[in-house]
Coordinates of C-alpha atoms in Angstrom, one line a residue:
X427 CA 30.0 -13.0 9.9
X428 CA 27.3 -13.3 12.3
X429 CA 24.4 -10.9 11.2
X430 CA 23.1 -8.6 13.8
X431 CA 19.2 -8.0 14.1
X432 CA 19.6 -4.6 12.5
X433 CA 21.5 -6.2 9.6
X434 CA 18.8 -8.9 9.2
X435 CA 16.0 -6.4 9.4
X436 CA 17.9 -4.4 6.9
X437 CA 18.1 -7.2 4.6
X438 CA 14.4 -8.2 5.0
X439 CA 13.6 -4.6 4.2
X440 CA 15.5 -4.6 0.9
X441 CA 13.8 -7.9 0.0
X442 CA 10.3 -6.4 0.5
X443 CA 11.3 -3.0 -0.9
X444 CA 12.5 -4.6 -4.1
X445 CA 9.3 -6.8 -4.2
X446 CA 7.1 -3.6 -3.6
X447 CA 9.0 -1.5 -6.1
X448 CA 8.6 -4.3 -8.8
X449 CA 5.0 -4.6 -7.7
X450 CA 4.3 -0.9 -8.0
X451 CA 6.1 -1.0 -11.5
X452 CA 3.9 -3.5 -12.7
X453 CA 1.1 -1.7 -11.2
X454 CA 2.1 1.3 -13.3
X455 CA 2.4 -1.0 -16.5
X456 CA -1.0 -2.1 -15.8
X457 CA -2.4 1.3 -15.4
X458 CA -0.5 2.2 -18.5
X459 CA -2.4 -0.3 -20.4
X460 CA -5.6 0.9 -18.9
X461 CA -4.9 4.5 -19.7
X462 CA -3.8 3.9 -23.1
X463 CA -6.8 1.9 -24.1
X464 CA -9.5 3.9 -22.1
X465 CA -7.9 7.2 -20.9
X466 CA -9.9 8.7 -17.9
X467 CA -13.3 8.0 -18.9
X468 CA -16.5 6.1 -18.0
X469 CA -15.0 2.5 -18.5
X470 CA -12.0 3.2 -16.4
X471 CA -14.0 5.0 -13.7
X472 CA -16.2 1.9 -13.3
X473 CA -13.2 -0.4 -13.4
X474 CA -11.5 1.5 -10.5
X475 CA -14.7 1.7 -8.3
X476 CA -15.2 -2.0 -8.8
X477 CA -12.5 -2.5 -6.2
X478 CA -14.4 -0.6 -3.4
X479 CA -16.5 -3.4 -2.2
X480 CA -13.9 -6.2 -2.6
X481 CA -11.2 -4.1 -0.7
X482 CA -13.7 -3.2 2.0
X483 CA -14.6 -7.1 2.7
X484 CA -11.0 -7.9 2.9
X485 CA -10.4 -5.1 5.2
X486 CA -13.6 -6.1 7.5
X487 CA -12.0 -9.3 8.2
X488 CA -8.4 -7.7 8.7
X489 CA -7.0 -9.4 5.7
X490 CA -4.4 -6.9 5.3
X491 CA -3.3 -7.3 9.0
X492 CA -3.9 -11.0 9.5
X493 CA -0.1 -11.5 9.8
X494 CA 0.1 -8.9 12.4
X495 CA -2.4 -10.6 14.7
X496 CA -1.3 -14.2 13.8
X497 CA 2.6 -13.9 14.0
X498 CA 3.0 -13.1 17.6
X499 CA 0.5 -15.7 18.7
X500 CA 1.5 -18.5 16.3
X501 CA 5.3 -17.9 16.9
X502 CA 4.9 -18.3 20.7
X503 CA 2.6 -21.5 20.2
X504 CA 5.2 -23.1 18.0
X505 CA 7.9 -22.6 20.6
X506 CA 5.8 -24.3 23.2
X507 CA 4.1 -27.1 21.3
X508 CA 4.4 -27.5 17.6
X509 CA 1.3 -30.0 17.2
X510 CA -0.8 -27.4 19.0
X511 CA 0.7 -24.6 17.0
X512 CA -0.6 -26.4 13.8
X513 CA -4.1 -26.9 15.3
X514 CA -4.3 -23.2 16.1
X515 CA -3.1 -22.3 12.8
X516 CA -5.8 -24.6 11.0
X517 CA -8.4 -22.8 13.0
X518 CA -7.6 -19.4 12.1
X519 CA -7.2 -20.5 8.4
X520 CA -10.6 -22.3 8.2
X521 CA -12.5 -19.5 10.0
X522 CA -10.8 -17.0 7.7
X523 CA -11.7 -19.1 4.6
X524 CA -15.4 -19.6 5.6
X525 CA -16.0 -16.0 6.8
X526 CA -14.8 -14.4 3.8
X527 CA -16.6 -16.9 1.6
X528 CA -19.9 -16.1 3.4
X529 CA -19.3 -12.4 3.0
X530 CA -18.3 -12.6 -0.5
X531 CA -21.4 -14.7 -1.5
X532 CA -23.6 -12.2 0.2
X533 CA -21.9 -9.2 -1.5
X534 CA -22.3 -11.1 -5.0
X535 CA -26.0 -11.3 -4.4
X536 CA -26.7 -7.8 -3.6
X537 CA -24.1 -6.5 -6.0
X538 CA -26.6 -4.0 -7.8
X539 CA -27.6 -2.2 -4.5
X540 CA -23.7 -2.2 -3.5
X541 CA -23.0 -0.6 -7.1
X542 CA -25.3 2.3 -6.3
X543 CA -23.8 2.7 -2.8
X544 CA -20.2 3.0 -4.1
X545 CA -21.0 5.0 -7.3
X546 CA -23.4 7.5 -6.2
X547 CA -22.4 9.9 -9.0
X548 CA -22.6 7.2 -11.7
X549 CA -25.4 7.2 -14.2
X550 CA -27.6 4.0 -14.3
X551 CA -25.9 2.5 -17.1
X552 CA -22.5 3.0 -15.3
X553 CA -24.0 1.3 -12.2
X554 CA -25.1 -1.5 -14.2
X555 CA -21.6 -2.0 -15.7
X556 CA -20.3 -1.7 -12.1
X557 CA -22.5 -4.4 -11.0
X558 CA -21.2 -6.7 -13.8
X559 CA -17.5 -6.1 -12.9
X560 CA -18.3 -6.6 -9.2
X561 CA -19.6 -10.0 -9.7
X562 CA -16.3 -10.9 -11.5
X563 CA -13.9 -9.4 -9.0
X564 CA -15.7 -10.3 -5.8
X565 CA -14.8 -14.2 -5.7
X566 CA -11.0 -13.1 -5.7
X567 CA -11.4 -12.3 -2.0
X568 CA -11.9 -15.9 -1.3
X569 CA -8.3 -16.5 -2.1
X570 CA -6.6 -13.5 -0.6
X571 CA -7.5 -14.1 3.1
X572 CA -6.5 -17.7 3.3
X573 CA -3.5 -16.9 1.2
X574 CA -2.6 -14.3 3.9
X575 CA -2.7 -16.9 6.7
X576 CA 0.0 -18.8 4.7
X577 CA 2.0 -15.7 4.2
X578 CA 2.0 -15.0 7.9
X579 CA 3.5 -18.4 8.4
X580 CA 6.2 -17.7 5.7
X581 CA 7.1 -14.5 7.5
X582 CA 7.4 -16.5 10.8
X583 CA 10.2 -18.5 8.9
X584 CA 11.8 -15.4 7.6
X585 CA 10.9 -16.7 4.1
X586 CA 10.2 -13.3 2.4
X587 CA 10.6 -14.6 -1.1
X588 CA 7.1 -16.0 -1.8
X589 CA 5.3 -13.1 -0.3
X590 CA 7.5 -10.9 -2.3
X591 CA 6.4 -12.6 -5.3
X592 CA 2.7 -12.7 -4.7
X593 CA 2.0 -9.1 -5.8
X594 CA 4.2 -9.6 -9.2
X595 CA 2.2 -12.7 -10.2
X596 CA -1.3 -10.9 -9.3
X597 CA -0.4 -7.7 -11.4
X598 CA 1.2 -9.9 -14.2
X599 CA -2.3 -11.8 -14.4
X600 CA -4.3 -8.7 -14.6
X601 CA -2.2 -7.2 -17.3
X602 CA -2.4 -10.5 -19.2
X603 CA -6.2 -10.6 -18.8
X604 CA -6.5 -7.1 -20.1
X605 CA -4.4 -7.9 -23.3
X606 CA -5.8 -11.1 -24.2
X607 CA -9.5 -10.3 -23.7
X608 CA -10.2 -7.6 -26.2
X609 CA -13.4 -6.1 -27.5
X610 CA -15.1 -6.3 -24.3
X611 CA -14.1 -2.9 -22.6
X612 CA -12.3 -3.6 -19.3
X613 CA -13.8 -7.2 -18.5
X614 CA -10.4 -8.9 -19.3
X615 CA -8.9 -6.9 -16.5
X616 CA -11.5 -8.2 -14.2
X617 CA -11.0 -11.8 -14.9
X618 CA -7.2 -11.2 -14.5
X619 CA -7.9 -10.1 -10.8
X620 CA -9.6 -13.3 -10.2
X621 CA -6.9 -15.5 -11.8
X622 CA -4.2 -13.5 -10.3
X623 CA -5.7 -13.9 -6.6
X624 CA -6.0 -17.6 -7.1
X625 CA -2.4 -18.0 -8.5
X626 CA -0.5 -15.4 -6.7
X627 CA -2.1 -14.8 -3.6
X628 CA -3.0 -18.3 -2.6
X629 CA -1.3 -21.1 -4.6
X630 CA 2.1 -19.5 -4.7
X631 CA 2.4 -19.1 -0.7
X632 CA 0.9 -22.6 -0.3
X633 CA 3.5 -24.3 -2.7
X634 CA 6.3 -22.4 -0.9
X635 CA 5.1 -23.5 2.4
X636 CA 4.7 -27.1 1.4
X637 CA 8.2 -27.1 -0.1
X638 CA 10.2 -26.6 3.1
X639 CA 9.5 -29.4 5.3
X640 CA 11.1 -30.6 8.5
X641 CA 12.5 -28.2 11.3
X642 CA 14.1 -25.1 9.7
X643 CA 17.5 -23.4 11.0
X644 CA 15.9 -21.0 13.5
X645 CA 13.8 -24.0 15.0
X646 CA 10.5 -23.0 13.3
X647 CA 8.5 -25.9 11.9
X648 CA 8.4 -26.4 8.2
X649 CA 5.8 -27.8 5.9
X650 CA 2.1 -27.1 5.9
X651 CA 0.0 -29.2 8.2
X652 CA -3.6 -28.3 7.9
X653 CA -6.5 -30.1 9.7
X654 CA -10.1 -29.2 9.7
X655 CA -10.7 -27.4 13.1
X656 CA -12.9 -24.6 14.2
X657 CA -12.0 -24.6 17.8
X658 CA -8.9 -23.7 19.8
X659 CA -8.3 -22.0 23.2
X660 CA -6.2 -19.1 21.3
X661 CA -8.9 -18.4 19.1
X662 CA -10.5 -16.1 21.7
X663 CA -7.1 -14.2 22.1
X664 CA -6.6 -13.8 18.4
X665 CA -10.2 -12.6 17.8
X666 CA -9.7 -10.0 20.5
X667 CA -6.5 -8.7 18.8
X668 CA -8.1 -8.8 15.3
X669 CA -11.5 -7.5 16.3
X670 CA -10.3 -3.9 16.6
X671 CA -8.8 -4.3 13.2
X672 CA -12.1 -5.6 11.8
X673 CA -14.5 -2.8 13.5
X674 CA -12.2 0.1 13.4
X675 CA -12.1 2.1 10.3
X676 CA -8.8 3.6 9.5
X677 CA -8.3 6.4 7.2
X678 CA -5.3 4.5 5.8
X679 CA -7.4 1.5 4.6
X680 CA -10.3 3.7 3.6
X681 CA -8.5 6.7 1.9
X682 CA -8.5 4.7 -1.7
X683 CA -12.2 3.8 -1.0
X684 CA -13.0 7.5 -0.4
X685 CA -11.2 8.5 -3.6
X686 CA -13.3 6.3 -5.6
X687 CA -16.6 6.8 -3.9
X688 CA -16.3 10.8 -3.6
X689 CA -14.5 10.9 -7.0
X690 CA -17.6 9.5 -8.5
X691 CA -19.3 12.8 -7.5
X692 CA -16.6 15.1 -9.1
X693 CA -17.5 14.4 -12.8
X694 CA -16.5 11.9 -15.3
X695 CA -12.9 11.0 -15.4
X696 CA -12.4 12.1 -11.8
X697 CA -12.1 8.5 -10.2
X698 CA -9.5 7.5 -13.1
X699 CA -7.4 10.8 -12.6
X700 CA -7.3 10.2 -8.9
X701 CA -6.6 6.5 -9.2
X702 CA -3.7 7.2 -11.7
X703 CA -2.2 9.8 -9.3
X704 CA -2.5 7.7 -6.4
X705 CA -0.8 4.6 -8.1
X706 CA 2.3 6.8 -8.6
X707 CA 2.1 8.1 -5.1
X708 CA 2.1 4.6 -3.9
X709 CA 5.4 3.8 -5.3
X710 CA 7.4 5.5 -2.6
X711 CA 4.9 4.5 -0.1
X712 CA 5.3 0.9 -1.0
X713 CA 9.0 0.8 -1.5
X714 CA 9.7 2.7 1.7
X715 CA 6.8 2.8 4.1
X716 CA 5.3 -0.5 3.7
X717 CA 8.6 -2.4 3.3
X718 CA 9.9 -0.8 6.4
X719 CA 6.7 -1.7 8.3
X720 CA 6.5 -5.2 7.2
X721 CA 10.3 -5.9 7.6
X722 CA 10.5 -4.5 11.2
X723 CA 7.4 -6.2 12.6
X724 CA 8.9 -9.7 13.1
X725 CA 11.8 -8.2 14.9
X726 CA 9.7 -5.8 16.8
X727 CA 7.4 -8.5 17.8
X728 CA 10.3 -10.8 18.9
X729 CA 11.8 -8.0 21.0
X730 CA 8.4 -7.2 22.5
X731 CA 8.0 -10.8 23.5
X732 CA 11.5 -10.8 25.2
X733 CA 10.6 -7.8 27.1
X734 CA 13.6 -6.0 25.8
X735 CA 12.2 -2.4 25.8
X736 CA 15.6 -0.8 25.0
X737 CA 16.0 -3.0 22.0
X738 CA 12.6 -2.3 21.0
X739 CA 13.0 1.4 21.2
X740 CA 16.3 1.3 19.3
X741 CA 14.9 -1.0 16.7
X742 CA 11.9 1.3 16.3
X743 CA 13.8 4.4 16.0
X744 CA 16.2 2.9 13.4
X745 CA 13.3 2.1 11.4
X746 CA 11.8 5.5 11.6
X747 CA 15.0 7.4 11.0
X748 CA 16.3 5.3 8.1
X749 CA 12.8 5.4 6.4
X750 CA 12.4 9.1 6.7
X751 CA 16.1 9.8 5.4
X752 CA 15.2 8.0 2.3
X753 CA 11.7 9.1 1.7
X754 CA 12.1 12.7 2.2
X755 CA 14.4 13.5 -0.8
X756 CA 12.6 10.8 -2.9
X757 CA 9.3 12.7 -2.3
X758 CA 10.8 16.1 -2.9
X759 CA 12.1 15.0 -6.2
X760 CA 8.9 13.4 -7.2
X761 CA 7.0 16.8 -6.2
X762 CA 9.1 18.6 -8.7
X763 CA 8.6 16.1 -11.5
X764 CA 4.9 15.4 -11.1
X765 CA 3.8 16.5 -14.3
X766 CA 6.5 15.0 -16.7
X767 CA 6.2 11.7 -14.7
X768 CA 2.4 11.4 -15.4
X769 CA 3.2 12.3 -18.9
X770 CA 6.0 9.6 -19.2
X771 CA 4.0 6.8 -17.6
X772 CA 0.4 7.4 -18.8
X773 CA 0.2 9.9 -21.6
X774 CA -0.6 8.4 -25.0
X775 CA -3.4 6.4 -26.7
X776 CA -6.6 7.9 -25.2
X777 CA -4.9 9.5 -22.2
X778 CA -4.4 13.2 -23.7
X779 CA -1.8 15.9 -22.5
X780 CA -4.7 17.7 -21.0
X781 CA -5.5 15.0 -18.7
X782 CA -1.8 14.9 -17.7
X783 CA -2.1 18.5 -16.7
X784 CA -5.2 17.8 -14.7
X785 CA -3.7 14.9 -12.8
X786 CA -0.6 16.8 -11.9
X787 CA -1.7 18.7 -9.1
X788 CA -3.6 15.7 -7.7
X789 CA -0.3 13.8 -7.6
X790 CA 1.5 16.7 -5.9
X791 CA -1.2 17.0 -3.3
X792 CA -1.1 13.1 -2.6
X793 CA 2.6 13.0 -2.6
X794 CA 2.7 15.2 0.5
X795 CA 1.3 12.6 2.5
X796 CA 4.2 10.0 1.8
X797 CA 6.3 10.9 4.9
X798 CA 3.1 10.6 7.2
X799 CA 2.7 7.0 5.5
X800 CA 6.2 6.2 6.7
X801 CA 5.7 7.1 10.1
X802 CA 2.2 5.6 10.8
X803 CA 3.2 2.3 8.8
X804 CA 6.1 1.7 11.3
X805 CA 4.5 3.1 14.5
X806 CA 1.2 1.0 13.8
X807 CA 3.3 -2.2 13.5
X808 CA 5.1 -1.1 16.8
X809 CA 1.7 -1.1 18.5
X810 CA 0.9 -4.5 16.9
X811 CA 4.2 -5.9 18.1
X812 CA 3.0 -5.0 21.6
X813 CA -0.3 -6.7 20.8
X814 CA -2.1 -3.5 21.0
X815 CA -4.4 -3.4 18.1
X816 CA -7.2 -1.4 19.9
X817 CA -5.2 2.0 20.0
X818 CA -4.7 2.4 16.2
X819 CA -8.1 1.2 15.5
X820 CA -9.7 3.7 17.9
X821 CA -7.5 6.6 16.5
X822 CA -8.0 5.5 12.7
X823 CA -11.8 5.3 13.3
X824 CA -11.9 8.8 14.9
X825 CA -9.9 10.3 12.1
X826 CA -12.1 8.5 9.6
X827 CA -15.3 9.6 11.1
X828 CA -14.0 13.3 11.6
X829 CA -13.3 13.3 7.6
X830 CA -16.4 11.6 6.2
X831 CA -18.9 14.4 6.5
X832 CA -16.2 16.8 5.0
X833 CA -15.7 14.8 1.7
X834 CA -19.0 15.9 0.1
X835 CA -18.1 19.6 0.9
X836 CA -14.6 19.3 -0.4
X837 CA -15.9 17.8 -3.6
X838 CA -18.5 20.4 -3.9
X839 CA -15.9 23.2 -3.5
X840 CA -13.1 21.9 -5.2
X841 CA -14.0 18.6 -7.1
X842 CA -11.2 16.1 -7.4
X843 CA -8.7 18.6 -5.9
X844 CA -10.6 18.7 -2.8
X845 CA -10.6 14.8 -2.6
X846 CA -6.9 14.7 -2.7
X847 CA -6.4 17.6 -0.4
X848 CA -8.6 16.0 2.3
X849 CA -7.1 12.6 2.0
X850 CA -3.6 14.2 2.7
X851 CA -4.8 16.3 5.5
X852 CA -6.8 13.2 7.1
X853 CA -3.6 11.2 7.1
X854 CA -1.4 13.9 8.6
X855 CA -3.9 14.2 11.5
X856 CA -4.1 10.4 11.9
X857 CA -0.2 10.0 12.0
X858 CA 0.1 12.8 14.4
X859 CA -2.5 11.3 16.8
X860 CA -1.0 7.8 16.7
X861 CA 2.5 9.2 17.5
X862 CA 1.0 11.2 20.2
X863 CA -0.6 8.2 21.9
X864 CA 2.6 6.0 21.4
X865 CA 4.8 8.7 23.3
X866 CA 2.2 9.0 25.9
X867 CA 2.1 5.2 26.6
X868 CA 5.6 4.1 25.8
X869 CA 7.8 7.2 26.0
X870 CA 9.5 9.2 23.3
X871 CA 13.0 7.1 23.2
X872 CA 12.3 6.0 19.9
X873 CA 11.9 9.5 18.4
X874 CA 15.1 10.8 19.8
X875 CA 16.7 13.1 17.5
X876 CA 13.6 12.9 15.0
X877 CA 13.1 16.6 15.1
X878 CA 16.5 17.7 14.1
X879 CA 16.6 14.8 11.4
X880 CA 13.3 16.3 9.8
X881 CA 14.6 19.8 9.9
X882 CA 17.9 19.1 8.4
X883 CA 16.2 16.9 5.8
X884 CA 13.7 19.4 4.7
X885 CA 16.3 22.1 4.3
X886 CA 18.6 19.9 2.5
X887 CA 16.2 19.0 -0.2
X888 CA 14.9 22.5 -0.7
X889 CA 17.6 23.9 -3.0
X890 CA 17.5 20.6 -5.1
X891 CA 13.6 20.8 -5.3
X892 CA 13.4 24.3 -6.4
X893 CA 16.1 23.8 -9.2
X894 CA 14.3 20.5 -10.3
X895 CA 11.1 22.6 -10.4
X896 CA 12.7 25.3 -12.5
X897 CA 14.0 22.7 -14.8
X898 CA 10.5 21.2 -15.3
X899 CA 9.0 24.7 -15.7
X900 CA 11.7 26.1 -18.2
X901 CA 12.7 23.0 -20.4
X902 CA 9.6 22.6 -22.4
X903 CA 9.9 26.0 -23.5
X904 CA 13.7 25.9 -24.1
X905 CA 14.5 22.6 -25.7
X906 CA 12.7 23.3 -29.0
X907 CA 14.8 26.3 -29.6
X908 CA 18.1 24.6 -28.5
X909 CA 17.6 21.5 -30.5
X910 CA 14.8 22.4 -33.1
X911 CA 15.5 19.5 -35.5
X912 CA 15.8 16.8 -32.9
X913 CA 13.1 17.9 -30.5
X914 CA 10.2 17.8 -33.1
X915 CA 10.6 14.1 -33.9
X916 CA 10.9 13.0 -30.0
X917 CA 7.7 11.2 -28.9
X918 CA 6.0 12.8 -26.0
X919 CA 6.9 9.9 -23.6
X920 CA 10.6 10.6 -24.5
X921 CA 10.4 14.3 -24.0
X922 CA 9.0 13.9 -20.5
X923 CA 11.8 11.3 -19.9
X924 CA 14.4 13.7 -20.9
X925 CA 12.9 16.4 -18.5
X926 CA 12.6 14.0 -15.6
X927 CA 16.3 12.9 -16.3
X928 CA 17.7 16.5 -16.3
X929 CA 15.6 17.5 -13.2
X930 CA 16.7 14.4 -11.5
X931 CA 20.3 15.4 -12.4
X932 CA 19.8 19.0 -11.1
X933 CA 18.3 17.6 -7.9
X934 CA 21.2 15.0 -7.3
X935 CA 24.0 17.4 -7.8
X936 CA 22.6 19.9 -5.4
X937 CA 21.1 17.6 -2.6
X938 CA 24.0 15.0 -2.5
X939 CA 26.9 17.3 -1.7
X940 CA 24.7 19.0 1.0
X941 CA 23.8 15.5 2.5
X942 CA 27.4 14.4 2.4
X943 CA 28.3 17.5 4.5
X944 CA 25.5 17.9 6.8
X945 CA 23.9 14.5 7.1
X946 CA 26.4 11.8 6.0
X947 CA 24.2 9.1 7.7
X948 CA 21.8 9.5 4.9
X949 CA 24.4 8.1 2.4
X950 CA 25.3 5.2 4.2
X951 CA 21.9 3.6 4.5

């Protein structure tokens, strides 16, 4: 049976969704180890803050978007002239490697000054510790960017397995480092970051690329043929596409950094609590939003290259509708069980029940942003598929600049709660503006039926959400009376798991029949 483009895109999305889900799961395991050993305190605050500068350097060179700018150009060049395609790829690879190496070296030298900049609310002792962590983690960026170039090559070949395994290896190394290096605070986790970047982000995709030689079934060249070259006619076009991503400051890329920077001003433990809550929020974002965006992009790029506008709009609409039909009920359920979810995953060791209660409203606020993540991830890649990186960059920069001066006020008024609230509102504004400019430039065909879908989805999840919330509220008070002998001996994590399970059952038996009656397409994904 010949697979259609929709089937292929769906299969690719499933691979990426599975990878992201396992990666997020490992990320939660990693943070569970952190929370168990260090809770929400000074050492964990410093550890989370240590990623601000490295992540910004990666973003500055468009590391997270290297495949977006490279895939359309390299795909076309390979079709026209394979040998010249490899010369173009080599030029991008070496410029990326040299650029990130130079920036990393500069940041390493000025680590003390950068520590004061990203941890303005930290004490001098915490800033000194932050400097030490920075100098361990920073060199990891040298592996991320060149590895992203090789992963882009694998995406062109529709080889999703190695890029899918990359975050799993990376997170596995961090966990191993934290467990193996004891008695030195969180230093072991930092060494795990460096080793994970070298093996997972670089060596793994390189080995995967080299393993498939010759020409592949789709006509794409296999192997990995690098030559040292810093000049190519297409470099200018590549830089013109990448420059807006380098210079444009997107609220999507910076929200985690703002959480850490402004969280440091909200008191001890705020950075950690916000980071733990954000980690859980990123599970549906990664499984649905990022997977849909990554998987749809090669297909959208191919349709744009062929000038198939009708097919492009249909594929974009399918990606948007399918993602939202999955993410809205998932988000509604997670909103209801925010507190027991935090308790199940993090509570124990040095992470207390009181910290679970403090983190729950932060998680609920951040979860409200998940549907907006879905839309902006897919629409953003639709812009990139049409080789328009300027519009998302300008819109993202304006949204970030508008939010930046409000963060100190939000922290002053509401502390960590204000950081979470402003993050969600900023993402909503960015998504709305990005969608507006897409419709203005390319029409609204991709959004056909979207309003009705959203309305139906929200109405259908409402009864189940209310029932799940009731279960979360009443069960902790009722279960001890119903099962006095058993409940007293249950560990806290198991109690939270029971509540999540009962609430999930209540949500499912309410939502699924309604969805079957009024939105059967949601059950056919």
